[in-house]
Short mmCIF file of C-alpha atoms in Angstrom, two decimals:
data_model
loop_
_atom_site.label_atom_id
_atom_site.label_comp_id
_atom_site.label_asym_id
_atom_site.label_seq_id
_atom_site.Cartn_x
_atom_site.Cartn_y
_atom_site.Cartn_z
CA MET H 1 69.57 113.99 36.40
CA LEU H 2 69.73 110.22 35.75
CA LYS H 3 69.99 108.21 38.95
CA ALA H 4 71.85 104.99 38.16
CA LEU H 5 74.43 102.64 39.58
CA LYS H 6 77.39 102.57 37.21
CA LEU H 7 79.67 99.54 36.88
CA MET H 8 83.26 100.49 37.50
CA GLY H 9 86.56 98.79 36.48
CA VAL H 10 85.86 95.17 35.48
CA PHE H 11 82.15 95.39 36.25
CA LEU H 12 82.59 94.17 39.82
CA ILE H 13 79.08 93.26 40.87
CA ALA H 14 78.09 93.73 44.47
CA VAL H 15 74.32 93.73 44.19
CA ALA H 16 72.66 90.61 45.61
CA ILE H 17 69.01 91.57 45.95
CA SER H 18 66.72 89.22 44.04
CA PHE H 19 64.82 90.97 41.21
CA SER H 20 66.42 94.30 42.25
CA VAL H 21 66.17 97.34 39.98
CA VAL H 22 68.12 100.58 39.77
CA SER H 23 65.75 103.17 38.32
CA CYS H 24 65.79 106.73 37.00
CA GLU H 25 62.91 108.54 38.65
CA ASP H 26 63.74 112.01 37.24
CA ASP H 27 64.10 111.00 33.56
CA PRO H 28 60.72 111.12 31.75
CA ASP H 29 62.05 108.84 28.95
CA PHE H 30 63.32 106.18 31.32
CA GLU H 31 61.89 102.68 30.74
CA GLU H 32 62.35 100.35 33.62
CA VAL H 33 63.78 96.90 32.83
CA VAL H 34 61.91 94.25 34.77
CA ILE H 35 62.60 90.51 35.22
CA ASN H 36 59.24 88.84 35.74
CA SER H 37 60.26 85.17 35.80
CA VAL H 38 63.17 82.75 35.63
CA SER H 39 62.81 79.19 34.38
CA PRO H 40 63.31 76.38 35.01
CA ASP H 41 62.78 76.34 38.77
CA GLU H 42 65.68 73.93 39.24
CA ILE H 43 68.72 74.97 37.22
CA PHE H 44 71.46 72.46 36.44
CA LEU H 45 75.02 73.03 35.32
CA GLY H 46 75.10 73.35 31.54
CA GLU H 47 71.35 73.95 31.32
CA GLU H 48 69.59 76.71 29.39
CA VAL H 49 67.96 79.46 31.50
CA THR H 50 65.09 81.63 30.27
CA LEU H 51 64.30 85.10 31.61
CA GLU H 52 60.93 86.67 30.83
CA GLY H 53 60.45 90.40 31.48
CA GLU H 54 59.92 93.91 30.17
CA ASN H 55 62.01 96.30 28.06
CA PHE H 56 64.74 93.73 27.38
CA ASP H 57 65.65 95.54 24.16
CA ALA H 58 67.88 97.79 26.29
CA VAL H 59 70.03 94.93 27.59
CA LEU H 60 73.64 95.10 26.42
CA PHE H 61 75.37 92.41 28.50
CA VAL H 62 74.53 89.56 30.82
CA PHE H 63 76.79 88.59 33.71
CA LEU H 64 76.75 85.52 35.94
CA ASN H 65 78.45 86.77 39.08
CA ASN H 66 81.53 88.54 37.67
CA ASP H 67 81.68 86.61 34.38
CA GLN H 68 80.14 87.94 31.20
CA ILE H 69 78.23 85.19 29.37
CA PRO H 70 76.75 84.95 25.87
CA PHE H 71 72.98 85.35 25.62
CA GLN H 72 70.18 85.43 23.06
CA ARG H 73 67.34 87.94 23.07
CA ASP H 74 63.96 87.54 21.41
CA GLY H 75 61.76 90.45 22.34
CA ASN H 76 61.31 90.30 26.08
CA THR H 77 62.82 86.85 26.39
CA ILE H 78 66.50 86.29 27.19
CA THR H 79 68.14 82.86 27.19
CA PHE H 80 71.62 81.78 28.22
CA THR H 81 73.37 78.55 29.21
CA THR H 82 74.94 78.07 32.60
CA PRO H 83 78.59 76.89 32.56
CA THR H 84 79.42 73.26 33.29
CA ASN H 85 82.46 74.25 35.33
CA GLY H 86 82.61 76.49 38.37
CA GLY H 87 80.57 74.28 40.65
CA VAL H 88 77.13 74.57 42.15
CA GLY H 89 75.59 77.13 44.50
CA ASP H 90 74.05 80.62 44.46
CA ARG H 91 74.77 82.90 41.50
CA THR H 92 73.73 86.48 40.64
CA VAL H 93 72.45 87.18 37.13
CA THR H 94 73.03 90.80 36.12
CA LEU H 95 71.49 92.55 33.11
CA VAL H 96 73.56 95.57 32.03
CA MET H 97 71.94 98.47 30.14
CA PRO H 98 73.33 101.85 28.89
CA ASP H 99 74.73 104.30 31.43
CA GLY H 100 75.58 101.51 33.85
CA TYR H 101 71.96 100.76 34.64
CA ILE H 102 71.65 97.17 35.94
CA VAL H 103 68.98 94.75 37.06
CA THR H 104 69.81 91.59 39.00
CA THR H 105 68.22 88.37 40.12
CA ASP H 106 69.62 85.43 42.07
CA ILE H 107 69.60 81.83 40.91
CA THR H 108 70.93 78.61 42.42
CA LEU H 109 72.85 76.11 40.32
CA VAL H 110 72.50 72.47 41.30
CA ALA H 111 74.34 69.39 40.09
CA LEU H 112 72.68 67.34 37.39
CA PRO H 113 70.96 64.28 38.84
CA PHE H 114 72.94 61.07 38.63
CA PRO H 115 71.44 58.60 36.12
CA ILE H 116 69.93 55.44 37.57
CA ILE H 117 69.26 52.22 35.64
CA GLU H 118 66.38 50.32 37.20
CA ALA H 119 65.80 47.46 34.75
CA LEU H 120 66.49 46.06 31.28
CA SER H 121 63.86 44.63 28.96
CA THR H 122 66.06 41.56 28.44
CA ASN H 123 69.37 40.26 29.75
CA ALA H 124 70.48 38.72 26.46
CA ALA H 125 70.20 40.07 22.94
CA GLN H 126 72.06 39.56 19.68
CA ALA H 127 73.70 42.20 17.53
CA GLY H 128 71.03 44.25 15.76
CA GLU H 129 68.34 43.53 18.35
CA GLU H 130 66.85 46.23 20.57
CA VAL H 131 67.11 46.57 24.34
CA THR H 132 65.07 49.01 26.42
CA ILE H 133 66.55 50.55 29.57
CA LYS H 134 64.21 51.80 32.29
CA GLY H 135 65.42 54.28 34.90
CA THR H 136 65.53 57.89 36.03
CA SER H 137 67.53 60.95 34.93
CA LEU H 138 68.47 59.27 31.65
CA ASP H 139 68.15 62.53 29.70
CA ASP H 140 71.04 64.87 28.88
CA LEU H 141 72.43 61.73 27.32
CA GLN H 142 75.99 61.56 26.07
CA SER H 143 76.42 57.87 25.21
CA VAL H 144 75.29 54.30 25.81
CA THR H 145 77.85 51.52 25.48
CA ILE H 146 77.71 47.73 25.63
CA GLY H 147 81.10 46.40 26.57
CA ASP H 148 83.38 49.01 25.02
CA VAL H 149 81.26 49.53 21.90
CA GLU H 150 78.84 52.43 21.52
CA ALA H 151 75.24 51.47 20.85
CA SER H 152 72.94 53.44 18.55
CA ILE H 153 70.00 55.19 20.21
CA VAL H 154 66.53 54.34 18.90
CA SER H 155 64.58 56.54 21.33
CA SER H 156 65.41 58.51 24.43
CA SER H 157 63.62 60.10 27.37
CA ALA H 158 64.36 60.81 31.03
CA THR H 159 62.88 57.46 32.09
CA GLU H 160 63.46 55.14 29.13
CA LEU H 161 66.10 54.50 26.49
CA THR H 162 65.89 52.06 23.60
CA ILE H 163 69.16 51.04 21.99
CA THR H 164 70.36 48.66 19.30
CA VAL H 165 73.01 46.09 20.26
CA PRO H 166 76.16 46.82 18.22
CA SER H 167 78.14 44.21 16.32
CA GLY H 168 81.72 43.23 17.09
CA LEU H 169 81.19 42.12 20.71
CA PRO H 170 82.14 38.62 21.94
CA GLU H 171 79.07 36.38 21.99
CA ASN H 172 77.73 34.63 25.09
CA LEU H 173 79.94 36.60 27.47
CA PRO H 174 78.79 39.29 29.93
CA SER H 175 79.02 42.78 28.41
CA PRO H 176 78.04 45.60 30.79
CA ILE H 177 75.60 48.28 29.64
CA LYS H 178 76.71 51.78 30.62
CA VAL H 179 74.72 55.00 30.30
CA VAL H 180 76.64 58.30 30.40
CA THR H 181 74.83 61.60 30.88
CA VAL H 182 75.99 65.09 31.74
CA GLY H 183 75.20 64.16 35.36
CA GLY H 184 77.35 61.05 35.52
CA GLU H 185 77.31 57.41 34.49
CA ALA H 186 75.40 54.30 35.50
CA ILE H 187 76.07 50.62 34.79
CA ALA H 188 73.16 48.16 34.66
CA ALA H 189 73.16 45.70 37.54
CA GLY H 190 73.60 42.00 36.85
CA ASN H 191 74.98 40.35 33.74
CA PHE H 192 73.88 41.25 30.23
CA TYR H 193 74.92 38.83 27.48
CA VAL H 194 75.43 39.65 23.82
CA GLY H 195 73.96 36.46 22.45
CA GLU H 196 70.77 34.48 22.04
CA ASN H 197 68.44 33.86 24.96
CA LEU H 198 67.48 30.28 24.16
CA LEU H 199 64.29 30.57 26.21
CA LEU H 200 61.28 31.94 24.37
CA ASN H 201 59.29 34.58 26.30
CA GLY H 202 61.83 34.70 29.12
CA GLY H 203 60.44 38.13 30.05
CA PHE H 204 56.86 36.79 30.43
CA GLU H 205 55.52 39.57 28.20
CA ASP H 206 53.48 37.18 26.04
CA GLY H 207 50.40 35.40 27.31
CA ALA H 208 46.75 36.03 28.16
CA GLY H 209 45.46 36.47 31.69
CA ASP H 210 47.67 34.50 34.04
CA ASP H 211 49.12 32.23 31.37
CA PHE H 212 52.62 32.61 29.95
CA THR H 213 53.29 31.62 26.36
CA ASN H 214 56.10 29.02 26.03
CA TRP H 215 55.87 28.13 29.75
CA THR H 216 54.03 25.31 31.54
CA LYS H 217 52.76 25.35 35.12
CA ASN H 218 53.79 21.88 36.27
CA ASN H 219 52.70 22.25 39.89
CA GLY H 220 50.98 24.92 41.97
CA GLY H 221 49.45 26.53 38.91
CA ASP H 222 46.85 28.58 40.79
CA GLY H 223 49.62 30.30 42.71
CA MET H 224 51.42 31.52 39.58
CA THR H 225 49.89 34.66 38.10
CA ALA H 226 50.90 37.64 35.99
CA THR H 227 51.57 41.07 37.46
CA THR H 228 52.22 44.49 35.99
CA ALA H 229 51.84 46.34 39.29
CA GLU H 230 54.42 48.94 40.24
CA GLY H 231 56.76 47.50 42.84
CA GLU H 232 56.04 43.93 41.68
CA ALA H 233 56.91 43.85 37.99
CA TYR H 234 60.59 44.12 37.12
CA PHE H 235 59.96 45.17 33.53
CA GLY H 236 56.52 45.25 31.93
CA ARG H 237 54.82 41.94 32.82
CA SER H 238 56.29 39.60 35.41
CA LEU H 239 55.53 36.33 37.18
CA ARG H 240 54.04 36.39 40.69
CA ALA H 241 54.48 33.03 42.42
CA LEU H 242 52.90 31.89 45.69
CA ALA H 243 54.81 28.93 47.12
CA VAL H 244 52.86 25.83 48.20
CA GLY H 245 55.47 24.77 50.74
CA GLY H 246 57.16 21.51 51.65
CA ASP H 247 59.13 20.79 48.48
CA ALA H 248 60.73 23.12 45.93
CA TRP H 249 58.95 21.38 43.02
CA ARG H 250 55.46 21.97 44.46
CA THR H 251 55.44 25.41 42.82
CA GLN H 252 57.09 24.77 39.49
CA LEU H 253 57.19 26.58 36.14
CA ALA H 254 58.94 24.96 33.16
CA SER H 255 60.04 26.48 29.86
CA ASP H 256 59.44 24.90 26.48
CA ALA H 257 62.24 22.46 25.67
CA VAL H 258 65.05 24.01 23.63
CA SER H 259 67.86 22.43 21.63
CA VAL H 260 71.27 22.53 23.31
CA GLU H 261 74.66 20.95 22.76
CA VAL H 262 75.25 18.10 25.19
CA GLY H 263 78.32 18.41 27.39
CA VAL H 264 78.52 22.20 27.00
CA GLU H 265 78.35 24.81 29.78
CA TYR H 266 75.19 26.95 29.92
CA THR H 267 74.18 29.76 32.27
CA LEU H 268 70.58 30.08 33.51
CA SER H 269 69.58 33.28 35.27
CA MET H 270 66.55 35.26 36.41
CA TRP H 271 65.66 38.42 38.31
CA ILE H 272 63.73 37.70 41.49
CA LYS H 273 62.61 39.30 44.73
CA ALA H 274 60.28 38.36 47.58
CA GLN H 275 57.28 40.30 48.83
CA SER H 276 58.11 42.07 52.06
CA GLY H 277 56.44 40.60 55.15
CA THR H 278 55.79 37.18 53.59
CA PRO H 279 57.73 34.02 54.47
CA GLY H 280 59.65 34.42 51.23
CA ASP H 281 61.48 37.32 52.85
CA GLY H 282 64.47 35.14 53.64
CA GLY H 283 63.24 32.01 51.87
CA ASN H 284 64.99 30.14 49.06
CA VAL H 285 64.42 28.78 45.56
CA ARG H 286 66.34 26.63 43.09
CA TYR H 287 66.65 25.76 39.40
CA SER H 288 66.40 22.36 37.76
CA THR H 289 66.24 20.89 34.26
CA ALA H 290 64.07 18.33 32.53
CA PRO H 291 64.31 15.59 31.44
CA ASP H 292 67.23 13.84 33.20
CA ALA H 293 67.00 16.43 35.94
CA LEU H 294 69.97 18.44 37.11
CA TYR H 295 69.57 20.60 40.24
CA SER H 296 71.16 23.84 41.33
CA GLY H 297 71.88 24.72 44.92
CA ASN H 298 69.44 26.84 46.93
CA TYR H 299 69.42 30.61 46.43
CA ASP H 300 68.47 32.88 49.32
CA ILE H 301 65.93 35.50 48.24
CA THR H 302 65.46 38.98 49.71
CA THR H 303 62.94 41.78 49.18
CA GLU H 304 65.30 43.52 46.74
CA TRP H 305 65.63 42.57 43.09
CA GLN H 306 68.63 40.34 42.44
CA GLN H 307 69.88 38.34 39.48
CA ILE H 308 70.67 34.75 40.42
CA GLU H 309 72.73 32.60 38.02
CA TRP H 310 73.33 28.87 37.74
CA VAL H 311 76.14 27.48 35.58
CA PHE H 312 75.66 23.85 34.54
CA THR H 313 76.74 21.37 31.86
CA THR H 314 73.91 19.94 29.80
CA ASN H 315 73.33 16.20 29.91
CA THR H 316 70.56 15.89 27.32
CA SER H 317 68.97 17.70 24.40
CA PRO H 318 66.44 19.22 24.13
CA VAL H 319 66.19 20.57 27.66
CA SER H 320 63.66 22.59 29.68
CA ALA H 321 64.61 25.20 32.27
CA VAL H 322 62.58 24.70 35.45
CA LEU H 323 61.94 27.21 38.24
CA ASP H 324 61.39 25.40 41.56
CA LEU H 325 59.79 28.01 43.83
CA GLY H 326 57.69 25.99 46.28
CA VAL H 327 59.78 25.09 49.31
CA ILE H 328 58.70 27.93 51.66
CA ALA H 329 54.95 27.85 52.38
CA ASN H 330 53.18 31.12 51.47
CA ALA H 331 56.34 32.76 50.19
CA VAL H 332 55.55 35.28 47.45
CA TYR H 333 58.11 35.83 44.72
CA PHE H 334 58.25 38.12 41.70
CA VAL H 335 60.27 36.79 38.76
CA ASP H 336 61.34 38.20 35.37
CA ASN H 337 63.95 38.02 32.59
CA VAL H 338 64.64 34.29 32.75
CA THR H 339 67.65 33.77 30.48
CA LEU H 340 69.52 30.72 29.15
CA VAL H 341 72.81 31.43 27.38
CA ALA H 342 75.40 29.03 25.96
CA THR H 343 78.32 30.53 27.89
CA GLY H 344 80.41 27.47 27.08
CA LEU H 345 80.23 28.47 23.42
CA SER H 346 81.67 31.94 23.88
CA GLY H 347 84.48 33.16 21.68
CA PRO H 348 86.19 31.02 19.00
CA GLN H 349 85.09 27.42 19.29
CA PRO H 350 86.91 24.15 18.63
CA THR H 351 85.82 22.29 15.49
CA GLU H 352 84.32 18.82 15.52
CA ILE H 353 86.22 16.70 12.97
CA LEU H 354 84.84 13.25 13.79
CA LEU H 355 82.02 11.91 11.61
CA ASN H 356 78.98 10.17 13.19
CA GLY H 357 80.28 10.45 16.74
CA GLY H 358 76.73 9.96 18.04
CA PHE H 359 76.29 6.66 16.12
CA GLU H 360 73.01 7.95 14.67
CA GLU H 361 73.86 6.98 11.09
CA GLY H 362 73.93 3.35 10.00
CA GLU H 363 71.58 0.41 9.56
CA GLY H 364 71.11 -2.54 11.87
CA ASP H 365 74.25 -2.97 13.91
CA GLU H 366 76.45 -1.09 11.48
CA PHE H 367 77.80 2.42 12.08
CA GLU H 368 78.72 4.68 9.19
CA ASN H 369 82.27 6.09 9.37
CA TRP H 370 83.31 3.39 11.87
CA ASN H 371 85.07 0.05 11.38
CA LYS H 372 84.75 -3.03 13.61
CA ASN H 373 88.40 -4.10 13.86
CA ASN H 374 87.87 -6.89 16.39
CA GLY H 375 84.87 -8.52 18.10
CA ALA H 376 82.37 -7.43 15.45
CA ASP H 377 79.53 -9.47 16.93
CA LEU H 378 80.18 -7.77 20.29
CA LEU H 379 79.58 -4.28 18.84
CA THR H 380 75.88 -3.59 18.26
CA ALA H 381 73.46 -0.69 18.12
CA THR H 382 70.96 0.12 20.87
CA THR H 383 67.89 2.36 20.78
CA ASN H 384 66.77 1.71 24.35
CA PRO H 385 66.24 5.19 25.92
CA ASP H 386 67.96 4.00 29.12
CA GLU H 387 71.05 3.09 27.08
CA VAL H 388 71.18 6.15 24.80
CA ARG H 389 72.56 9.41 26.12
CA SER H 390 71.40 11.72 23.32
CA GLY H 391 69.61 11.23 20.04
CA ASP H 392 68.05 7.85 19.17
CA ARG H 393 70.98 5.46 18.85
CA ALA H 394 74.15 4.48 20.73
CA LEU H 395 76.85 1.80 20.72
CA ARG H 396 76.50 -1.30 22.92
CA ALA H 397 79.79 -3.13 23.44
CA VAL H 398 80.65 -6.37 25.24
CA GLY H 399 84.18 -6.98 26.48
CA PHE H 400 85.92 -10.01 24.93
CA GLY H 401 88.41 -10.21 27.78
CA THR H 402 92.20 -10.52 28.16
CA ASP H 403 93.26 -7.55 25.96
CA ALA H 404 91.70 -4.13 25.43
CA TRP H 405 92.00 -4.37 21.63
CA ARG H 406 89.98 -7.61 21.38
CA THR H 407 86.73 -5.55 21.31
CA GLN H 408 87.68 -2.64 19.09
CA LEU H 409 85.86 -0.01 17.04
CA ALA H 410 87.84 2.50 14.93
CA SER H 411 86.68 5.72 13.31
CA ASP H 412 87.46 6.79 9.76
CA ALA H 413 90.77 8.63 9.61
CA VAL H 414 90.45 12.40 9.63
CA PRO H 415 93.05 15.06 8.71
CA THR H 416 95.18 16.27 11.64
CA GLU H 417 98.23 18.49 12.03
CA ASP H 418 101.36 16.98 13.45
CA GLY H 419 102.27 18.49 16.84
CA VAL H 420 98.85 20.09 17.47
CA GLU H 421 96.83 19.19 20.58
CA TYR H 422 93.29 17.84 20.10
CA GLU H 423 90.57 16.92 22.57
CA VAL H 424 89.05 13.44 22.27
CA SER H 425 86.11 12.47 24.47
CA LEU H 426 83.27 9.99 24.83
CA TRP H 427 80.36 9.35 27.18
CA ILE H 428 80.12 5.86 28.66
CA LYS H 429 78.38 3.81 31.33
CA GLY H 430 78.41 0.12 32.29
CA GLU H 431 75.39 -2.13 32.64
CA ALA H 432 74.60 -2.74 36.31
CA GLY H 433 75.32 -6.27 37.52
CA THR H 434 77.78 -7.10 34.73
CA PRO H 435 81.59 -7.06 34.96
CA GLY H 436 81.52 -3.68 33.25
CA ASP H 437 80.31 -2.27 36.53
CA GLY H 438 83.87 -1.51 37.57
CA GLY H 439 85.59 -2.61 34.38
CA SER H 440 87.96 -0.45 32.35
CA ILE H 441 88.43 0.83 28.79
CA ARG H 442 90.85 3.04 26.92
CA MET H 443 91.15 5.02 23.69
CA SER H 444 94.01 4.80 21.20
CA THR H 445 94.89 6.09 17.73
CA GLY H 446 95.41 4.70 14.27
CA GLY H 447 96.40 6.38 11.03
CA ASN H 448 99.71 7.08 9.35
CA GLY H 449 101.62 7.72 12.57
CA ASP H 450 102.71 5.59 15.50
CA PRO H 451 99.78 4.45 17.72
CA GLN H 452 99.15 6.43 20.91
CA TYR H 453 97.34 5.06 23.96
CA GLN H 454 95.24 6.68 26.65
CA GLY H 455 95.51 5.38 30.18
CA ASP H 456 92.84 2.98 31.43
CA THR H 457 89.54 4.51 32.60
CA THR H 458 87.35 2.81 35.19
CA VAL H 459 83.70 2.64 34.14
CA THR H 460 80.66 2.96 36.43
CA THR H 461 76.94 2.48 35.92
CA GLU H 462 76.36 6.25 35.58
CA TRP H 463 77.08 8.24 32.43
CA GLN H 464 80.52 9.79 32.64
CA LYS H 465 82.56 11.85 30.22
CA VAL H 466 86.03 10.53 29.46
CA VAL H 467 88.45 13.12 28.05
CA TRP H 468 91.82 12.52 26.41
CA LEU H 469 94.08 15.41 25.35
CA LEU H 470 95.96 14.07 22.36
CA THR H 471 98.92 15.63 20.52
CA ALA H 472 98.73 14.43 16.92
CA ASN H 473 101.81 12.72 15.45
CA SER H 474 100.44 12.23 11.94
CA THR H 475 98.47 13.88 9.16
CA GLN H 476 95.69 11.27 9.28
CA THR H 477 94.33 10.05 12.62
CA GLN H 478 91.76 7.43 13.62
CA ILE H 479 90.12 7.36 17.05
CA VAL H 480 90.04 3.77 18.29
CA LEU H 481 87.81 2.52 21.14
CA ASP H 482 89.54 -0.35 22.95
CA LEU H 483 86.73 -2.00 24.97
CA GLY H 484 87.79 -5.61 25.45
CA ALA H 485 89.88 -5.72 28.63
CA THR H 486 87.12 -6.91 31.00
CA GLU H 487 85.45 -10.14 29.91
CA ASN H 488 81.66 -9.88 29.49
CA ALA H 489 81.62 -6.25 30.54
CA VAL H 490 78.71 -4.44 28.89
CA TYR H 491 79.16 -0.78 27.98
CA PHE H 492 76.95 1.85 26.40
CA ILE H 493 78.85 4.55 24.51
CA ASP H 494 77.57 7.75 22.92
CA ASP H 495 78.65 11.21 21.78
CA VAL H 496 82.25 10.47 20.82
CA SER H 497 84.04 13.71 19.89
CA PHE H 498 87.34 14.70 18.25
CA LEU H 499 87.83 18.47 18.56
CA ALA H 500 90.39 20.51 16.66
CA PRO H 501 91.52 23.73 18.42
CA PRO H 502 89.87 27.04 17.45
CA GLU H 503 91.36 28.69 14.40
#
């Protein structure tokens, strides 16, 4: 007589012995069903499970605890997928054969590992460019998004994803990268910008030996080397910097000069950490620019990777980004993904409507698109680098005295819209030791509407930007520089701008 355990009612399973078998010792035709192996060793929710064994052709049903589940059989191999709901923990797999004969084995379901993003190949890329994400548990991928837009996947593995930046995202603004897997979601640390990194080789991937293409070791060159060592390199090849000590500039790496728009906000960032146990564990670094140096504040560095950002307004073009790493003697820093983005040019931009605002065009002391209304011999061109803010040429003006309009330069009239606000600006400084050191100027309008006047602006011997928000009252407007109020004042003026609002 066949000895077998029969399933009663709704197949309530009470057997919990791993790899247990109910056999039929008295039946000469009985073929024992055997489970030899279960894979994988670690079974996640929603993952496929494979059973290898003997005589699986007799299997009619597969149960996981009390729930019947679909399965596939190929000879003596059975596969099924664990459910994504129902939680984690121990489960009993039951194979059901004719006459209620069953074989069971126990498995343990564990939660899928949470994805972790460790690093990005770059922190700025334009639409259509590729970005590589390094991390762990990046498989079982569901989506990768930048901002709220899904990115296309170029390649995918558990430790590395390569994606293409989608179009339609606002440029030069932070757009977080998010990876979603069956196990959860992860957002890349720091800021990622959809836009152009103006610095060439900001990731230090290019260069032979300890040299970095598009970068110059200004000071402390022997202490700046390349590293690809695990625990030192952020992504691929990174900079290792040993600080000389004493002054920040004594260990100094400078980028190639890049073209920027003067007077616009830019954001400079890098990923950096200090080597544990060296003085840099708690030390500080800074950024600067060249030429006409601007300086950031000091940034405290730790032994964990961090992205440090500096927002500044450019004062010259072209400009080099400079890493000043030398202040703490024997500090060791690891640096990567140096990024310069024109964050001030994000979104719709105002339109420049003034012609020759930099005074570059014209011969001798004449300026194309400008008219000398009064004091013509007091309005001349200068090419002295100390008197020019950007480009090769600027306006030199001497105050006639008594009235502002007695030294007066007017632009060509440009189309404007009545009732619309425009931004007018100029850069100016006075010559030290002349009355212009403390003198005053103003701007006004001409055209086919009533004249408008800016309030007086006091001038110093340092370059300053003077801004006037003007609501147009005509369809044709001239910008007029009224420079005559202070007798014998000497002014240098450059980069005059007349901006129409974004469309």
